[in-house]
Short mmCIF file of C-alpha atoms in Angstrom, two decimals:
data_model
loop_
_atom_site.label_atom_id
_atom_site.label_comp_id
_atom_site.label_asym_id
_atom_site.label_seq_id
_atom_site.Cartn_x
_atom_site.Cartn_y
_atom_site.Cartn_z
CA MET N 142 -67.14 -17.25 34.65
CA THR N 143 -68.50 -14.37 32.64
CA ALA N 144 -65.19 -12.56 32.86
CA VAL N 145 -63.44 -15.47 31.19
CA GLN N 146 -66.02 -15.50 28.44
CA GLU N 147 -65.75 -11.76 27.92
CA ARG N 148 -61.99 -11.96 27.61
CA SER N 149 -62.18 -14.64 24.98
CA VAL N 150 -64.69 -12.56 23.05
CA SER N 151 -62.83 -9.24 23.35
CA THR N 152 -59.54 -10.60 21.94
CA PRO N 153 -60.25 -12.35 18.66
CA THR N 154 -57.25 -13.90 16.99
CA GLU N 155 -55.79 -11.42 14.58
CA ALA N 156 -54.50 -12.51 11.23
CA PRO N 157 -50.76 -11.76 10.92
CA LYS N 158 -50.13 -8.60 8.93
CA SER N 159 -47.52 -8.26 6.26
CA ARG N 160 -45.33 -5.17 5.90
CA PRO N 161 -43.20 -3.87 3.04
CA ILE N 162 -39.49 -4.57 3.39
CA GLU N 163 -36.73 -2.86 1.45
CA VAL N 164 -34.17 -5.49 0.54
CA LYS N 165 -30.89 -4.08 -0.71
CA ILE N 166 -28.77 -6.74 -2.34
CA ARG N 167 -25.15 -6.60 -3.47
CA ARG N 168 -25.08 -7.88 -7.02
CA TYR N 169 -22.23 -8.92 -9.25
CA ASN N 170 -22.27 -10.75 -12.56
CA PRO N 171 -18.86 -11.06 -14.25
CA GLU N 172 -20.54 -12.22 -17.49
CA ILE N 173 -22.13 -8.78 -17.84
CA SER N 174 -19.83 -6.40 -16.00
CA ASP N 175 -16.98 -6.42 -13.50
CA GLU N 176 -18.80 -3.76 -11.55
CA VAL N 177 -20.64 -4.44 -8.30
CA THR N 178 -24.14 -2.99 -8.05
CA TRP N 179 -26.53 -2.55 -5.16
CA VAL N 180 -30.11 -3.30 -6.12
CA THR N 181 -33.08 -2.54 -3.87
CA TYR N 182 -36.25 -4.60 -4.09
CA THR N 183 -39.42 -4.02 -2.11
CA VAL N 184 -41.32 -7.08 -0.98
CA ASP N 185 -44.09 -7.75 1.51
CA ALA N 186 -43.14 -9.95 4.42
CA PHE N 187 -45.10 -11.69 7.15
CA PRO N 188 -43.58 -11.92 10.65
CA THR N 189 -43.29 -15.68 10.08
CA ASP N 190 -41.35 -15.27 6.83
CA ARG N 191 -37.66 -15.91 6.86
CA VAL N 192 -35.15 -13.85 4.89
CA LEU N 193 -34.87 -16.77 2.47
CA ASN N 194 -38.61 -16.50 1.70
CA LEU N 195 -38.05 -12.90 0.68
CA LEU N 196 -35.17 -13.81 -1.60
CA MET N 197 -37.23 -16.54 -3.24
CA LYS N 198 -40.12 -14.10 -3.64
CA ILE N 199 -37.79 -11.60 -5.33
CA LYS N 200 -36.35 -14.27 -7.61
CA GLY N 201 -39.77 -15.70 -8.45
CA GLU N 202 -41.78 -12.52 -8.88
CA GLN N 203 -39.44 -9.60 -9.59
CA ASP N 204 -36.01 -10.56 -10.88
CA GLY N 205 -35.20 -14.07 -12.01
CA THR N 206 -31.52 -13.20 -12.48
CA LEU N 207 -30.92 -12.94 -8.72
CA THR N 208 -28.61 -15.78 -7.81
CA PHE N 209 -28.13 -17.42 -4.40
CA ARG N 210 -27.66 -20.91 -2.97
CA ARG N 211 -30.25 -22.72 -0.95
CA SER N 212 -31.04 -26.37 -0.58
CA CYS N 213 -32.98 -27.59 2.43
CA ALA N 214 -34.21 -24.16 3.56
CA HIS N 215 -34.44 -25.42 7.15
CA GLY N 216 -31.04 -24.63 8.66
CA VAL N 217 -29.63 -28.11 8.16
CA CYS N 218 -27.65 -28.08 4.91
CA GLY N 219 -25.76 -24.81 5.40
CA SER N 220 -26.09 -23.61 1.78
CA ASP N 221 -27.50 -20.15 2.32
CA ALA N 222 -24.96 -18.44 4.58
CA MET N 223 -24.87 -14.74 3.69
CA ARG N 224 -24.25 -11.39 5.32
CA ILE N 225 -27.59 -9.98 6.49
CA ASN N 226 -27.47 -6.45 7.92
CA GLY N 227 -23.73 -6.75 8.47
CA VAL N 228 -23.52 -10.16 10.13
CA ASN N 229 -23.20 -13.70 8.82
CA ARG N 230 -26.45 -15.62 9.11
CA LEU N 231 -28.30 -18.46 7.41
CA ALA N 232 -31.07 -16.75 5.42
CA CYS N 233 -33.37 -19.67 6.24
CA LYS N 234 -32.99 -19.16 10.00
CA VAL N 235 -33.64 -15.41 10.28
CA LEU N 236 -37.29 -14.64 10.99
CA MET N 237 -38.65 -11.36 9.65
CA LYS N 238 -40.36 -10.58 12.97
CA ASP N 239 -36.86 -10.02 14.39
CA MET N 240 -35.72 -7.78 11.54
CA PRO N 241 -36.08 -4.05 10.78
CA ASP N 242 -37.88 -2.75 7.66
CA LYS N 243 -34.63 -2.50 5.72
CA LEU N 244 -32.37 -5.41 4.91
CA THR N 245 -28.90 -5.29 3.41
CA ILE N 246 -27.75 -8.58 2.00
CA GLU N 247 -24.23 -9.35 0.81
CA PRO N 248 -22.25 -12.49 0.03
CA ILE N 249 -20.07 -13.84 2.84
CA LYS N 250 -16.74 -12.03 3.02
CA GLY N 251 -13.24 -13.30 2.22
CA LEU N 252 -14.09 -15.88 -0.44
CA PRO N 253 -14.10 -14.96 -4.16
CA VAL N 254 -17.59 -13.96 -5.31
CA GLU N 255 -18.74 -15.88 -8.37
CA LYS N 256 -22.12 -14.28 -8.92
CA ASP N 257 -24.43 -12.23 -6.67
CA LEU N 258 -24.57 -14.06 -3.33
CA ILE N 259 -22.64 -17.11 -4.48
CA VAL N 260 -19.00 -17.42 -3.47
CA ASP N 261 -16.36 -19.94 -4.45
CA MET N 262 -16.29 -22.29 -1.44
CA GLU N 263 -13.25 -24.22 -2.65
CA PRO N 264 -10.64 -22.45 -0.44
CA PHE N 265 -12.93 -23.14 2.53
CA PHE N 266 -13.28 -26.87 1.74
CA GLU N 267 -9.58 -27.10 0.98
CA ALA N 268 -8.82 -26.03 4.56
CA PHE N 269 -11.49 -28.45 5.81
CA ARG N 270 -9.89 -31.38 3.94
CA ALA N 271 -6.42 -30.38 5.10
CA VAL N 272 -7.21 -31.19 8.75
CA LYS N 273 -8.20 -34.80 7.85
CA PRO N 274 -11.81 -34.68 9.02
CA PHE N 275 -12.26 -38.45 9.26
CA LEU N 276 -11.57 -41.18 11.81
CA ILE N 277 -7.94 -42.31 11.78
CA THR N 278 -6.98 -45.56 13.47
CA HIS N 279 -3.90 -47.75 13.36
CA GLY N 280 -3.27 -51.44 13.99
CA ASN N 281 -5.71 -54.31 13.77
CA GLU N 282 -9.40 -53.95 13.07
CA PRO N 283 -11.32 -54.06 16.35
CA SER N 284 -13.10 -57.35 17.02
CA LYS N 285 -15.90 -55.70 18.97
CA GLU N 286 -17.71 -52.40 19.20
CA TRP N 287 -15.69 -49.41 20.40
CA LEU N 288 -17.33 -48.22 23.55
CA GLN N 289 -17.22 -44.60 24.54
CA SER N 290 -18.27 -43.16 27.88
CA GLN N 291 -20.67 -40.24 28.08
CA ALA N 292 -17.84 -38.07 29.40
CA ASP N 293 -15.65 -39.02 26.42
CA ARG N 294 -18.46 -38.20 24.02
CA ASP N 295 -19.16 -34.87 25.72
CA ARG N 296 -15.62 -33.65 25.04
CA PHE N 297 -16.32 -33.17 21.33
CA ASP N 298 -20.12 -33.04 21.32
CA ASP N 299 -20.28 -29.31 20.51
CA THR N 300 -18.06 -29.55 17.44
CA THR N 301 -20.06 -32.41 15.86
CA LYS N 302 -22.82 -29.90 15.12
CA CYS N 303 -20.95 -28.14 12.28
CA ILE N 304 -22.80 -27.99 8.94
CA LEU N 305 -19.95 -26.38 6.96
CA CYS N 306 -21.91 -23.26 6.03
CA ALA N 307 -18.75 -21.09 6.28
CA ALA N 308 -20.52 -18.42 8.37
CA CYS N 309 -17.74 -18.62 10.98
CA THR N 310 -14.72 -18.69 8.68
CA THR N 311 -16.00 -15.73 6.64
CA SER N 312 -16.73 -13.68 9.78
CA CYS N 313 -13.09 -13.89 10.86
CA PRO N 314 -11.02 -10.71 10.33
CA VAL N 315 -7.85 -12.82 10.12
CA PHE N 316 -9.37 -14.89 7.30
CA TRP N 317 -10.47 -11.75 5.38
CA THR N 318 -6.93 -10.42 5.18
CA ASP N 319 -5.10 -13.74 4.99
CA GLY N 320 -7.03 -16.37 3.06
CA SER N 321 -4.41 -19.01 3.85
CA TYR N 322 -5.47 -19.13 7.53
CA PHE N 323 -7.19 -22.47 8.14
CA GLY N 324 -10.16 -20.62 9.63
CA PRO N 325 -12.56 -21.51 12.45
CA ALA N 326 -14.56 -24.18 10.58
CA ALA N 327 -11.50 -26.29 9.78
CA ILE N 328 -10.32 -26.05 13.39
CA VAL N 329 -13.79 -26.99 14.66
CA ASN N 330 -13.77 -30.10 12.48
CA ALA N 331 -10.23 -30.98 13.58
CA HIS N 332 -11.37 -30.55 17.20
CA ARG N 333 -14.22 -33.00 16.56
CA PHE N 334 -11.67 -35.79 15.87
CA ILE N 335 -8.73 -34.65 18.04
CA PHE N 336 -10.86 -35.04 21.17
CA ASP N 337 -12.59 -38.24 20.03
CA SER N 338 -11.32 -41.08 22.27
CA ARG N 339 -11.59 -43.58 19.36
CA ASP N 340 -9.43 -41.52 17.02
CA GLN N 341 -5.67 -42.02 16.82
CA GLY N 342 -4.77 -39.20 14.43
CA ALA N 343 -4.69 -36.39 16.99
CA GLU N 344 -0.92 -35.92 16.72
CA GLU N 345 -1.10 -35.60 12.92
CA ARG N 346 -3.87 -33.03 13.06
CA LEU N 347 -2.25 -31.05 15.86
CA GLU N 348 0.93 -30.90 13.79
CA ILE N 349 -1.05 -29.53 10.82
CA LEU N 350 -2.71 -26.89 13.03
CA ASN N 351 0.63 -25.96 14.62
CA ASP N 352 1.49 -24.36 11.26
CA ARG N 353 1.95 -20.60 11.07
CA GLU N 354 -1.43 -20.43 9.31
CA GLY N 355 -2.95 -22.69 11.97
CA VAL N 356 -4.58 -22.09 15.35
CA TRP N 357 -2.05 -19.45 16.41
CA ARG N 358 -3.54 -16.97 13.94
CA CYS N 359 -6.71 -16.85 16.05
CA ARG N 360 -7.11 -13.40 17.62
CA THR N 361 -10.11 -14.32 19.76
CA THR N 362 -12.46 -11.75 18.21
CA PHE N 363 -15.43 -14.10 18.85
CA ASN N 364 -16.99 -13.18 15.49
CA CYS N 365 -17.11 -16.90 14.64
CA THR N 366 -18.90 -17.83 17.85
CA GLU N 367 -21.46 -15.05 17.28
CA ALA N 368 -22.01 -16.08 13.65
CA CYS N 369 -22.42 -19.85 14.08
CA PRO N 370 -26.04 -20.82 13.26
CA ARG N 371 -25.59 -24.00 15.29
CA GLY N 372 -24.42 -22.18 18.41
CA ILE N 373 -21.05 -23.94 18.51
CA GLN N 374 -18.65 -22.35 21.02
CA ILE N 375 -16.03 -22.03 18.29
CA THR N 376 -13.53 -19.79 20.09
CA LYS N 377 -13.60 -22.23 23.00
CA ALA N 378 -12.90 -25.15 20.64
CA ILE N 379 -9.95 -23.23 19.16
CA GLN N 380 -8.72 -22.51 22.70
CA GLU N 381 -8.85 -26.23 23.53
CA VAL N 382 -6.81 -27.06 20.42
CA LYS N 383 -4.26 -24.38 21.38
CA GLN N 384 -3.97 -25.86 24.86
CA ALA N 385 -3.63 -29.41 23.49
CA LEU N 386 -0.73 -28.12 21.39
CA LEU N 387 0.90 -26.24 24.27
CA PHE N 388 0.63 -29.00 26.85
CA ARG N 389 0.54 -32.03 24.53
CA ARG N 390 -2.46 -33.35 26.38
CA VAL N 391 -5.54 -34.40 24.43
CA MET U 57 -29.16 5.22 -3.22
CA SER U 58 -32.73 6.06 -4.04
CA THR U 59 -35.47 4.70 -1.85
CA VAL U 60 -38.33 2.59 -3.07
CA THR U 61 -41.74 2.55 -1.48
CA THR U 62 -44.03 0.60 -3.78
CA PRO U 63 -43.83 -3.18 -3.73
CA GLY U 64 -42.40 -4.65 -6.85
CA SER U 65 -40.20 -1.74 -7.89
CA VAL U 66 -36.49 -2.06 -8.33
CA THR U 67 -33.67 0.46 -8.19
CA ALA U 68 -30.00 0.00 -8.81
CA SER U 69 -26.90 1.98 -7.94
CA ARG U 70 -23.27 1.56 -8.88
CA GLY U 71 -20.65 0.71 -6.31
CA PRO U 72 -16.91 0.15 -6.40
CA SER U 73 -15.89 -2.97 -8.28
CA LYS U 74 -14.22 -5.19 -5.74
CA PRO U 75 -15.92 -8.55 -5.93
CA ARG U 76 -13.71 -10.25 -3.30
CA PHE U 77 -13.71 -7.59 -0.61
CA GLY U 78 -15.60 -4.38 -0.01
CA GLY U 79 -19.21 -4.23 1.01
CA THR U 80 -20.42 -2.87 4.29
CA LEU U 81 -18.54 -2.96 7.57
CA TYR U 82 -18.90 -6.28 9.38
CA ARG U 83 -21.08 -5.65 12.42
CA GLY U 84 -19.01 -7.59 14.91
CA ARG U 85 -19.69 -7.27 18.62
CA GLU U 86 -17.58 -6.56 21.71
CA GLY U 87 -15.02 -9.25 20.88
CA MET U 88 -14.23 -7.76 17.48
CA TRP U 89 -14.07 -4.15 18.66
CA SER U 90 -11.86 -5.01 21.64
CA TRP U 91 -9.50 -6.65 19.16
CA VAL U 92 -9.55 -3.52 16.96
CA ALA U 93 -8.82 -1.35 20.01
CA HIS U 94 -6.08 -3.75 21.08
CA ARG U 95 -4.41 -3.39 17.67
CA ILE U 96 -4.68 0.41 17.63
CA THR U 97 -3.36 0.84 21.18
CA GLY U 98 -0.58 -1.62 20.38
CA VAL U 99 0.53 0.34 17.31
CA LEU U 100 0.34 3.64 19.22
CA THR U 101 2.49 2.20 22.00
CA PHE U 102 4.98 0.90 19.45
CA PHE U 103 5.38 4.35 17.90
CA PHE U 104 5.89 5.85 21.34
CA LEU U 105 8.57 3.25 22.14
CA PHE U 106 10.25 4.02 18.81
CA ALA U 107 10.48 7.72 19.67
CA HIS U 108 11.38 6.92 23.26
CA VAL U 109 14.34 4.69 22.32
CA LEU U 110 15.59 7.45 20.01
CA ASP U 111 15.33 10.26 22.57
CA THR U 112 16.84 8.15 25.35
CA ALA U 113 19.69 7.12 23.02
CA LEU U 114 20.55 10.85 22.73
CA VAL U 115 22.07 10.68 26.21
CA ARG U 116 24.90 8.72 24.57
CA VAL U 117 25.42 11.65 22.19
CA SER U 118 25.55 14.22 24.95
CA PRO U 119 23.54 14.84 28.14
CA GLU U 120 22.91 18.41 26.92
CA SER U 121 21.20 17.35 23.67
CA TYR U 122 19.13 14.89 25.70
CA ASP U 123 18.05 17.72 28.00
CA THR U 124 17.23 19.96 25.01
CA VAL U 125 14.98 17.34 23.44
CA ILE U 126 13.26 16.49 26.71
CA ALA U 127 12.64 20.21 27.29
CA THR U 128 10.64 20.37 24.03
CA TYR U 129 8.22 17.83 25.54
CA LYS U 130 7.20 20.21 28.31
CA ASN U 131 4.11 21.70 26.72
CA PRO U 132 0.35 21.00 27.04
CA PHE U 133 0.13 19.23 23.66
CA VAL U 134 2.71 16.61 24.60
CA ASN U 135 0.99 16.40 27.98
CA LEU U 136 -2.22 15.38 26.17
CA MET U 137 -0.26 12.81 24.18
CA GLU U 138 1.12 11.44 27.45
CA ILE U 139 -2.40 10.98 28.76
CA GLY U 140 -3.27 9.21 25.51
CA LEU U 141 -0.21 7.01 25.94
CA VAL U 142 -1.18 6.03 29.48
CA GLY U 143 -4.71 5.28 28.26
CA ALA U 144 -3.41 3.17 25.37
CA VAL U 145 -0.91 1.22 27.47
CA LEU U 146 -3.47 0.66 30.21
CA PHE U 147 -6.11 -0.65 27.80
CA HIS U 148 -3.57 -2.83 26.01
CA ALA U 149 -2.34 -4.29 29.30
CA LEU U 150 -5.80 -4.96 30.74
CA ASN U 151 -7.14 -6.41 27.51
CA GLY U 152 -3.97 -8.50 27.26
CA LEU U 153 -4.88 -10.05 30.61
CA ARG U 154 -8.39 -10.70 29.25
CA VAL U 155 -6.99 -12.41 26.15
CA ILE U 156 -4.73 -14.55 28.36
CA ALA U 157 -7.81 -15.53 30.39
CA VAL U 158 -9.68 -16.37 27.16
CA ASP U 159 -6.81 -18.60 26.05
CA PHE U 160 -5.92 -20.30 29.33
CA TRP U 161 -8.97 -20.21 31.63
CA SER U 162 -11.62 -22.80 30.79
CA LYS U 163 -14.41 -20.32 31.55
CA GLY U 164 -12.63 -17.52 29.67
CA PRO U 165 -14.37 -17.82 26.28
CA ARG U 166 -17.79 -17.89 27.95
CA LEU U 167 -17.10 -14.83 30.12
CA GLN U 168 -15.16 -12.80 27.55
CA ARG U 169 -17.82 -10.10 27.28
CA GLN U 170 -18.18 -9.64 31.04
CA MET U 171 -14.38 -9.54 31.33
CA LEU U 172 -14.26 -6.80 28.68
CA TRP U 173 -16.73 -4.64 30.60
CA ILE U 174 -14.74 -5.23 33.78
CA ILE U 175 -11.50 -4.06 32.19
CA VAL U 176 -13.27 -1.07 30.60
CA ALA U 177 -14.57 -0.14 34.07
CA VAL U 178 -11.11 -0.52 35.61
CA TRP U 179 -9.69 1.56 32.76
CA ALA U 180 -12.21 4.36 33.42
CA VAL U 181 -11.66 4.26 37.19
CA VAL U 182 -7.91 4.67 36.69
CA MET U 183 -8.02 7.09 33.76
CA ILE U 184 -10.52 9.67 35.02
CA PRO U 185 -8.55 10.73 38.15
CA GLY U 186 -5.29 9.85 36.34
CA ALA U 187 -5.99 12.22 33.46
CA PHE U 188 -7.08 14.91 35.92
CA PHE U 189 -3.83 14.85 37.89
CA MET U 190 -1.70 14.46 34.75
CA PHE U 191 -3.28 17.48 33.09
CA LYS U 192 -3.56 19.64 36.21
CA HIS U 193 -0.18 21.30 35.69
CA SER U 194 -0.83 22.03 31.99
CA PHE U 195 -4.24 23.45 32.83
CA GLU U 196 -2.70 25.83 35.34
CA VAL U 197 -0.04 26.88 32.82
CA VAL U 198 -2.53 27.42 29.97
CA PHE U 199 -5.09 29.30 32.06
CA GLY U 200 -2.54 31.30 33.92
CA SER U 201 -2.81 30.37 37.58
CA LYS U 202 0.89 29.41 37.45
#
């Protein structure tokens, strides 16, 4: 009885402490200079802060010219993919309690940088559109609801989670050196429809991915799977598409 | 790159101007590095095969010139290269099996990391005694017991 009371007295709740973080950011502004610069900012961070909070603090309090994308700031929209300490992450999903005192932040690799941490996403979306990421059906309109069993749904459940942040595609060494490779994200979104029992466009999409810049460029480095903020087993999805192509079985 | 300690201060340094590429090395994990090693060992093996086809083709020129060239290989340096070749071919072969498992075995992608450590262990188990016996003769020649 007393012991319990003593314990509650001896450990008062401590207020979280902030610590200074050195944030080194790769900056580039073609309107001023073609040169890339590394700028280091020092900001205080609480363990509960996310990397995005630090960037917003820098932009708001120290340097308003710092440019980056962010929309929802809660890991849903996929706007703020960037390279944090060497790996692709969503800045809004990385907690400072898991990070060292020094951060290095760069734009995602393999897409043309427009300014600071903003890249031109067009080549990425072009590959996404090329795999026809929408339901394709032929024949008459169905007169009743299309039913799908749980097992049928499970086949493509993982790949429905994609938020098109480009963290996977820009972590892929094949994509860095050959921008015409469709890239993991496009294959993931093709997988989402290829293995959907309601969809009838699997053959079309498989033909597109059978291209020399298609699934066969995958070198199974697993960088995409490690980078995905939604935990999609991307390399596995690519493997399933490869097998569907090899054995013509969807 | 100068370091900053006080909050609110800013420093800048110039880097190479390559907006599309450049930056720091991507910190990929086992999967990426096994792929890098696979590439390197593959290229090394290719260069060996290139030289090997040439020296073997010499037997069509004359058996004597073939013998002369092969005799130049009998020194400790080439012996070290042979050990390197065995190591490269062995890694490439074992990792090739791992990549096949990743592509064709449904559990492959999930177990890729464990499979890499298994092949690295097999590689070490074969290479440590293998390198010892391969280099034994050169060692005896260099240090004079033969």
